[in-house]
Amino acid sequence: MPVQQPAARAANPVIPGFHPDPSICRVGDDYYLACSSFEYFPGVPVFHSRDLVHWTQLGNALDRPSQLPLPAGTPSSGGIYAPTLRHHDGRFWLIVTDVSEGGGNLIVTATDPAGPWSEPVRLPGVQGIDPDLAWEEDGTCWCTVAGVTQVRLDPYTGRTYGPPRRLWSGTPGAKAPEAPHLYRIGDHWYLLIAEGGTERGHGVSIARGRTPGGPFEPCPANPVLTHRSTGHPVQNTGHADLVQAPDGSWWMVLLGVRPRGGTPGWHVLGRETFLAPVTWDNGWPVVGGVDLDPAALPWPLSPGPVEEPRDDFELGELRPYWISLRDRSPEYCTTGERPGWLTLRARGGSLDEPDAVFTGRRQQHLSCRARTRVDASEGRGGLAVRLDERHHCAIEADGTEARVIARIGDLRTVMAVHPLPAGPVVLALTITDPPPPHGPCTGPDVVSLGVERPDGTLDVLATFDGRYLSTEVAGGFTGRVIGMYAAAGTVRFDWFEYEPVKEPE
Ligand code: 6LW
């Protein structure tokens, strides 16, 4: 079934690019939101908004190795799964699962959501992913995990009390009851879950009971949100969290994907954060659509974040949107060695290796351009877009030539070789719609990789069908990340530019 064309300019996704498993809370007039981050370091990006539409990243909750010691063997889409972010007893609480070797569930807290966040409190008695925190009025804290089970927890010490108890586990026959969130609303405790799996069958269901442990009565209208078996341009909608606005209205954040191209459609930005309005009918939530017109929000919109396309690496530390594979040891990634440059030092092989030295930023636009000025006189590296070790493409330079290298599953090929002048060069990567006609076999986009001449003219060395950098091909839980890497020796980057490309009407 051809995917319907998206509605007119909507507010969604409110946080584009791979920002899955959103969890939201409100303090006064300020909203805060956190997402999962998998094999990347730092982990768990934390955002702030005043209008639920425009979000600014404050930082990352897990930004120290003592909080996030991701081992080199952490596989792509391993590491940090779904968080829950709450505010209680004067502080922010973030509970999350590190599925990597030696990880487990943990809690970090902060008085300022921009950080610093505390050292982790480990939760050996909490077994399962997608942990949620909810408190009774007397301070009793319940931790609920996918499955769905629940255990009483002291969130200050990590001690659990008694064996876990099973709660409502969703619609009979539906798979993967997960992403539980528990809310006290009016006279009821509401248990919100995702079910159906995070692919095209994803959906959100809810039940309510008189106590935090149930018994729970399922909503007669479940699933209260799904796009399964529809032609909606946003698919895989699920993994939601609820928040009440200061005016009493209710809202839901959720993950969704935007497949493009022919059938089945390929999504390349990963699972993004979307917003939907919620109303209540006879004590049950009714979720509005994600085709949300920003002008329809019942409050004035704050000005969105202004982001400079270019990072000159002049700050003492990298901006919070930069993410590195598994760790960011200054031995391999530093702006301190050559002021105004990012220095990357290879520690193993190419992007095919789990311990590749790669620092990038999430691709957040369907069409975009990235450029970087690189000095590869002491090594080999360049500019890449990656999904994982087996799905990436790059324009790589050493002191004498540039190569376009593509990796699709077991296939690895050099698509082009091009001589380079001595000295730093500008590498470029552009992602645009496929050329018309958009036939049934069209991929979602085309990746063009090249080198700029000294006069700024771009020599495109190769183009790459973007479907091979999509989740439908690669699998996994992340989305494309565009960045810089070192495959050998030392490679230095003077600046990095990322900006959306406006497609012709
Ligand atoms: C997340 C869980 C899920 O923890 O995927 O498919 C995990 N469902 O809710 C990672 O996003």
Tab-separated table of N, CA, C and O and ligand atoms in Angstrom, residues 21 38 81-82 129-130 178 198 239 271 477, ligand 1:
chain	number	residue	atom	x	y	z
A	21	ASP	N	12.118	5.866	22.605
A	21	ASP	CA	11.763	5.534	23.993
A	21	ASP	C	11.682	6.795	24.868
A	21	ASP	O	12.258	6.855	25.958
A	38	PHE	N	21.726	3.521	23.564
A	38	PHE	CA	22.368	2.291	23.081
A	38	PHE	C	23.884	2.319	23.212
A	38	PHE	O	24.403	2.550	24.300
A	81	TYR	N	19.206	1.033	27.032
A	81	TYR	CA	17.839	0.893	26.552
A	81	TYR	C	16.973	2.018	27.140
A	81	TYR	O	17.488	3.083	27.461
A	82	ALA	N	15.687	1.752	27.290
A	82	ALA	CA	14.724	2.821	27.582
A	82	ALA	C	14.831	3.341	29.015
A	82	ALA	O	14.870	2.582	29.963
A	129	ILE	N	13.764	-4.978	31.466
A	129	ILE	CA	14.058	-3.702	30.802
A	129	ILE	C	12.870	-2.753	30.964
A	129	ILE	O	11.827	-3.123	31.491
A	130	ASP	N	13.101	-1.514	30.512
A	130	ASP	CA	12.065	-0.473	30.521
A	130	ASP	C	11.561	-0.175	31.933
A	130	ASP	O	10.361	-0.123	32.190
A	178	GLU	N	5.659	-4.018	27.058
A	178	GLU	CA	6.867	-3.359	27.572
A	178	GLU	C	6.611	-1.876	27.744
A	178	GLU	O	5.471	-1.427	27.603
A	198	THR	N	8.375	-3.211	18.516
A	198	THR	CA	8.665	-1.826	18.131
A	198	THR	C	8.705	-1.655	16.618
A	198	THR	O	9.183	-0.636	16.123
A	239	HIS	N	5.596	2.982	22.568
A	239	HIS	CA	6.540	3.344	23.632
A	239	HIS	C	6.292	4.775	24.092
A	239	HIS	O	7.071	5.697	23.837
A	271	ARG	N	14.028	5.671	15.314
A	271	ARG	CA	12.753	5.945	15.962
A	271	ARG	C	12.856	7.322	16.611
A	271	ARG	O	13.749	7.555	17.433
A	477	PHE	N	18.100	-0.788	16.807
A	477	PHE	CA	17.238	0.175	17.512
A	477	PHE	C	17.685	1.619	17.306
A	477	PHE	O	17.065	2.530	17.846
B	1	6LW	C1	13.155	-0.773	24.560
B	1	6LW	C2	11.915	-1.596	24.468
B	1	6LW	C3	11.923	-1.958	23.032
B	1	6LW	O1	13.767	-0.845	25.795
B	1	6LW	O2	13.136	-1.785	22.475
B	1	6LW	O3	11.104	-2.906	21.163
B	1	6LW	C4	14.026	-1.399	23.495
B	1	6LW	N1	10.948	-2.396	22.400
B	1	6LW	O4	10.752	-0.891	24.845
B	1	6LW	C5	15.020	-0.442	22.933
B	1	6LW	O5	14.376	0.641	22.317
